[in-house]
Amino acid sequence: MYIPNSFAVPDVATCHSLIRRHPLGIIFVADGNGFAADHIPLILHPSKNDSEPDRLLGHVARANPLAQKGIKAIRCLTVFQGLDHYISPNGYASKQEHGKVVPTWNYEAVHAHGTLNLIDDPAWLLGFLERLTQTHEAVQTHPWKIHDAPADYIEALLKAIIGIEIMIERYEGKLKLSQNQPESNRVSLIEYLNRLSTTESQQMAQRIVANSQQ
């Protein structure tokens, strides 16, 4: 990924934050047939010490070709996409001053490079699914739990999936949030995006503000 210095993510903690906020990763692997990509919700498991890598945990259907790669570790790239929004020159104060502005696109992204292993263990899968469910059901008034469903139903579903564990070797992070613009343009752009009054535009305005304060 091309990352100009002004857009580079400053630390691993920022990469972790984006992955947690946008956990649907795209796992890319290459084989003799070319490239394959799978959209998989993943849980980040940060390392507790420098001797162990961070891990991404997930699951796929056994019918997925990814689940049929065998026991050998697979090289992969996992991409996480954060907020993104079109940026119109109309949002820049300098448009009125000299007109030397063009459209662009703001976005956040993290690439995690590593190796993927398959985990064929029903107990591991059940524990992982309980954790995954707790994570995403936490915002519900009455969170759904795995054991709300019939035991034989869950047991049958567990046989149809397999776990995956990605050992992360390195991250590439990019936050393109108008850092390359003068402060006057960032201020006017924030006001412009808020005036658009869409959820996406206001979220992008908030991210530009937050990033400017770091």
Short mmCIF file of C-alpha atoms in Angstrom, two decimals:
data_model
loop_
_atom_site.label_atom_id
_atom_site.label_comp_id
_atom_site.label_asym_id
_atom_site.label_seq_id
_atom_site.Cartn_x
_atom_site.Cartn_y
_atom_site.Cartn_z
CA MET A 1 0.00 0.00 0.00
CA TYR A 2 1.34 3.42 -0.93
CA ILE A 3 1.55 5.49 2.26
CA PRO A 4 2.89 9.06 2.14
CA ASN A 5 4.45 10.08 5.44
CA SER A 6 1.62 12.50 6.25
CA PHE A 7 -0.93 9.65 6.08
CA ALA A 8 1.04 6.96 7.92
CA VAL A 9 -0.52 5.43 11.02
CA PRO A 10 1.77 6.40 13.91
CA ASP A 11 1.58 3.22 16.00
CA VAL A 12 0.22 -0.31 16.31
CA ALA A 13 -2.38 0.83 18.85
CA THR A 14 -4.04 2.94 16.13
CA CYS A 15 -4.16 -0.11 13.84
CA HIS A 16 -5.73 -2.12 16.66
CA SER A 17 -8.37 0.57 17.20
CA LEU A 18 -9.42 0.59 13.53
CA ILE A 19 -9.64 -3.21 13.41
CA ARG A 20 -11.87 -3.26 16.48
CA ARG A 21 -14.14 -0.55 15.06
CA HIS A 22 -14.33 -2.22 11.63
CA PRO A 23 -13.82 -5.97 12.24
CA LEU A 24 -15.04 -7.23 8.86
CA GLY A 25 -11.73 -8.10 7.22
CA ILE A 26 -11.04 -9.14 3.64
CA ILE A 27 -8.62 -12.08 3.62
CA PHE A 28 -6.60 -12.34 0.41
CA VAL A 29 -4.67 -15.49 -0.50
CA ALA A 30 -2.94 -16.46 -3.73
CA ASP A 31 -2.72 -19.92 -5.27
CA GLY A 32 -2.30 -21.51 -8.66
CA ASN A 33 -5.63 -20.10 -9.80
CA GLY A 34 -4.82 -16.50 -8.91
CA PHE A 35 -6.16 -14.53 -5.96
CA ALA A 36 -9.10 -15.34 -3.68
CA ALA A 37 -10.75 -12.91 -1.25
CA ASP A 38 -13.13 -13.67 1.61
CA HIS A 39 -15.03 -11.17 3.78
CA ILE A 40 -14.79 -12.51 7.33
CA PRO A 41 -15.67 -10.94 10.73
CA LEU A 42 -12.55 -11.27 12.85
CA ILE A 43 -11.55 -10.79 16.47
CA LEU A 44 -8.19 -9.21 17.22
CA HIS A 45 -6.18 -10.96 19.93
CA PRO A 46 -3.20 -8.70 20.73
CA SER A 47 0.06 -10.20 21.88
CA LYS A 48 0.78 -10.08 25.61
CA ASN A 49 4.54 -9.89 25.03
CA ASP A 50 7.06 -9.18 22.28
CA SER A 51 7.84 -12.88 21.74
CA GLU A 52 4.36 -13.65 20.39
CA PRO A 53 2.56 -12.13 17.39
CA ASP A 54 -0.88 -10.54 17.39
CA ARG A 55 -3.56 -12.89 16.11
CA LEU A 56 -6.80 -12.56 14.17
CA LEU A 57 -9.43 -15.20 14.93
CA GLY A 58 -12.39 -16.17 12.80
CA HIS A 59 -14.25 -19.01 11.11
CA VAL A 60 -15.38 -20.02 7.63
CA ALA A 61 -17.72 -22.61 6.16
CA ARG A 62 -16.11 -25.97 5.43
CA ALA A 63 -17.45 -25.58 1.89
CA ASN A 64 -15.27 -22.47 1.47
CA PRO A 65 -12.16 -23.27 -0.61
CA LEU A 66 -10.14 -21.48 2.07
CA ALA A 67 -11.08 -24.26 4.49
CA GLN A 68 -9.67 -26.87 2.13
CA LYS A 69 -6.10 -25.59 1.93
CA GLY A 70 -4.83 -28.33 4.26
CA ILE A 71 -2.74 -28.16 7.40
CA LYS A 72 0.07 -26.05 5.97
CA ALA A 73 0.15 -22.37 6.99
CA ILE A 74 -1.06 -20.06 4.23
CA ARG A 75 0.45 -16.67 3.45
CA CYS A 76 -2.29 -14.04 3.48
CA LEU A 77 -3.09 -10.35 3.54
CA THR A 78 -6.08 -9.13 5.57
CA VAL A 79 -7.50 -5.70 4.75
CA PHE A 80 -9.67 -3.65 7.10
CA GLN A 81 -11.50 -0.63 5.70
CA GLY A 82 -12.52 2.16 8.07
CA LEU A 83 -14.52 5.28 7.28
CA ASP A 84 -14.37 6.75 3.79
CA HIS A 85 -15.96 9.74 2.09
CA TYR A 86 -15.72 11.73 -1.13
CA ILE A 87 -14.12 15.15 -0.60
CA SER A 88 -15.40 17.94 -2.85
CA PRO A 89 -13.27 21.05 -3.61
CA ASN A 90 -16.34 23.01 -2.47
CA GLY A 91 -15.32 22.21 1.09
CA TYR A 92 -11.98 24.02 0.88
CA ALA A 93 -11.58 27.67 1.87
CA SER A 94 -8.77 27.99 -0.71
CA LYS A 95 -11.24 27.33 -3.55
CA GLN A 96 -12.41 30.94 -3.19
CA GLU A 97 -8.85 32.23 -2.83
CA HIS A 98 -7.08 30.73 -5.84
CA GLY A 99 -9.13 27.77 -7.13
CA LYS A 100 -6.12 25.42 -7.11
CA VAL A 101 -7.96 22.49 -5.52
CA VAL A 102 -9.25 19.17 -6.85
CA PRO A 103 -11.55 16.40 -5.57
CA THR A 104 -10.16 13.53 -3.53
CA TRP A 105 -11.29 10.71 -1.27
CA ASN A 106 -10.62 10.41 2.45
CA TYR A 107 -10.36 6.94 3.97
CA GLU A 108 -8.88 4.76 6.70
CA ALA A 109 -7.30 1.36 6.10
CA VAL A 110 -5.13 -1.24 7.81
CA HIS A 111 -3.35 -4.11 6.04
CA ALA A 112 -2.29 -7.04 8.24
CA HIS A 113 0.31 -9.36 6.69
CA GLY A 114 0.76 -12.85 8.11
CA THR A 115 0.04 -16.56 7.89
CA LEU A 116 -3.27 -18.34 8.27
CA ASN A 117 -3.81 -21.68 10.00
CA LEU A 118 -6.96 -23.79 10.16
CA ILE A 119 -8.30 -24.93 13.55
CA ASP A 120 -10.48 -28.05 13.43
CA ASP A 121 -11.51 -28.19 17.10
CA PRO A 122 -15.20 -28.05 18.15
CA ALA A 123 -14.36 -26.81 21.65
CA TRP A 124 -12.19 -24.00 20.27
CA LEU A 125 -14.91 -23.08 17.79
CA LEU A 126 -17.62 -22.95 20.43
CA GLY A 127 -15.49 -20.75 22.69
CA PHE A 128 -14.64 -18.46 19.79
CA LEU A 129 -18.28 -18.15 18.69
CA GLU A 130 -19.33 -17.30 22.24
CA ARG A 131 -16.72 -14.53 22.34
CA LEU A 132 -17.67 -13.27 18.87
CA THR A 133 -21.34 -13.20 19.80
CA GLN A 134 -20.72 -11.42 23.10
CA THR A 135 -18.66 -8.78 21.31
CA HIS A 136 -21.31 -7.89 18.74
CA GLU A 137 -24.43 -8.50 20.85
CA ALA A 138 -23.20 -6.18 23.62
CA VAL A 139 -25.17 -3.24 22.18
CA GLN A 140 -28.46 -5.16 22.20
CA THR A 141 -31.03 -4.56 24.93
CA HIS A 142 -31.30 -8.32 25.41
CA PRO A 143 -28.08 -9.84 24.01
CA TRP A 144 -28.50 -13.15 22.20
CA LYS A 145 -26.33 -16.00 23.47
CA ILE A 146 -25.21 -19.18 21.76
CA HIS A 147 -27.12 -21.28 24.28
CA ASP A 148 -30.38 -19.52 23.39
CA ALA A 149 -30.51 -21.88 20.41
CA PRO A 150 -31.14 -25.63 20.75
CA ALA A 151 -27.98 -27.58 21.58
CA ASP A 152 -28.42 -30.07 18.72
CA TYR A 153 -28.86 -27.18 16.27
CA ILE A 154 -25.59 -25.54 17.41
CA GLU A 155 -23.80 -28.90 17.34
CA ALA A 156 -24.85 -29.43 13.72
CA LEU A 157 -23.72 -25.94 12.73
CA LEU A 158 -20.33 -26.43 14.39
CA LYS A 159 -19.72 -29.40 12.10
CA ALA A 160 -20.23 -27.13 9.08
CA ILE A 161 -17.50 -24.60 9.96
CA ILE A 162 -13.80 -24.51 10.74
CA GLY A 163 -11.75 -22.01 12.72
CA ILE A 164 -9.02 -19.79 11.33
CA GLU A 165 -6.13 -18.12 13.10
CA ILE A 166 -3.96 -15.51 11.41
CA MET A 167 -0.54 -14.84 12.93
CA ILE A 168 0.24 -11.21 12.11
CA GLU A 169 3.79 -10.41 11.05
CA ARG A 170 3.37 -6.71 10.31
CA TYR A 171 0.81 -3.96 9.86
CA GLU A 172 0.48 -1.21 7.27
CA GLY A 173 -1.86 1.56 8.34
CA LYS A 174 -3.09 4.60 6.43
CA LEU A 175 -5.31 7.43 7.62
CA LYS A 176 -6.01 9.82 4.75
CA LEU A 177 -7.90 12.50 6.66
CA SER A 178 -6.89 15.78 4.98
CA GLN A 179 -3.60 16.02 6.95
CA ASN A 180 -1.94 17.39 3.80
CA GLN A 181 -4.27 20.39 3.69
CA PRO A 182 -3.59 23.71 5.43
CA GLU A 183 -5.49 24.26 8.66
CA SER A 184 -7.87 26.75 7.00
CA ASN A 185 -8.97 24.05 4.54
CA ARG A 186 -9.41 21.45 7.28
CA VAL A 187 -11.58 23.85 9.30
CA SER A 188 -13.73 24.75 6.29
CA LEU A 189 -13.98 21.10 5.23
CA ILE A 190 -15.19 20.05 8.69
CA GLU A 191 -17.89 22.73 8.53
CA TYR A 192 -18.84 21.69 4.99
CA LEU A 193 -19.12 17.98 5.86
CA ASN A 194 -21.28 18.78 8.89
CA ARG A 195 -23.58 20.89 6.71
CA LEU A 196 -24.14 17.93 4.39
CA SER A 197 -25.95 16.37 7.38
CA THR A 198 -25.51 12.73 6.42
CA THR A 199 -24.31 10.20 8.96
CA GLU A 200 -21.27 9.42 6.80
CA SER A 201 -20.27 13.06 6.27
CA GLN A 202 -20.60 13.90 9.96
CA GLN A 203 -18.59 10.83 10.96
CA MET A 204 -15.83 11.88 8.57
CA ALA A 205 -15.87 15.40 10.00
CA GLN A 206 -15.45 13.92 13.48
CA ARG A 207 -12.53 11.76 12.35
CA ILE A 208 -10.76 14.75 10.78
CA VAL A 209 -11.20 16.67 14.05
CA ALA A 210 -9.96 13.75 16.16
CA ASN A 211 -6.97 13.13 13.94
CA SER A 212 -6.02 16.81 13.94
CA GLN A 213 -5.96 16.78 17.74
CA GLN A 214 -3.50 13.87 17.98
#
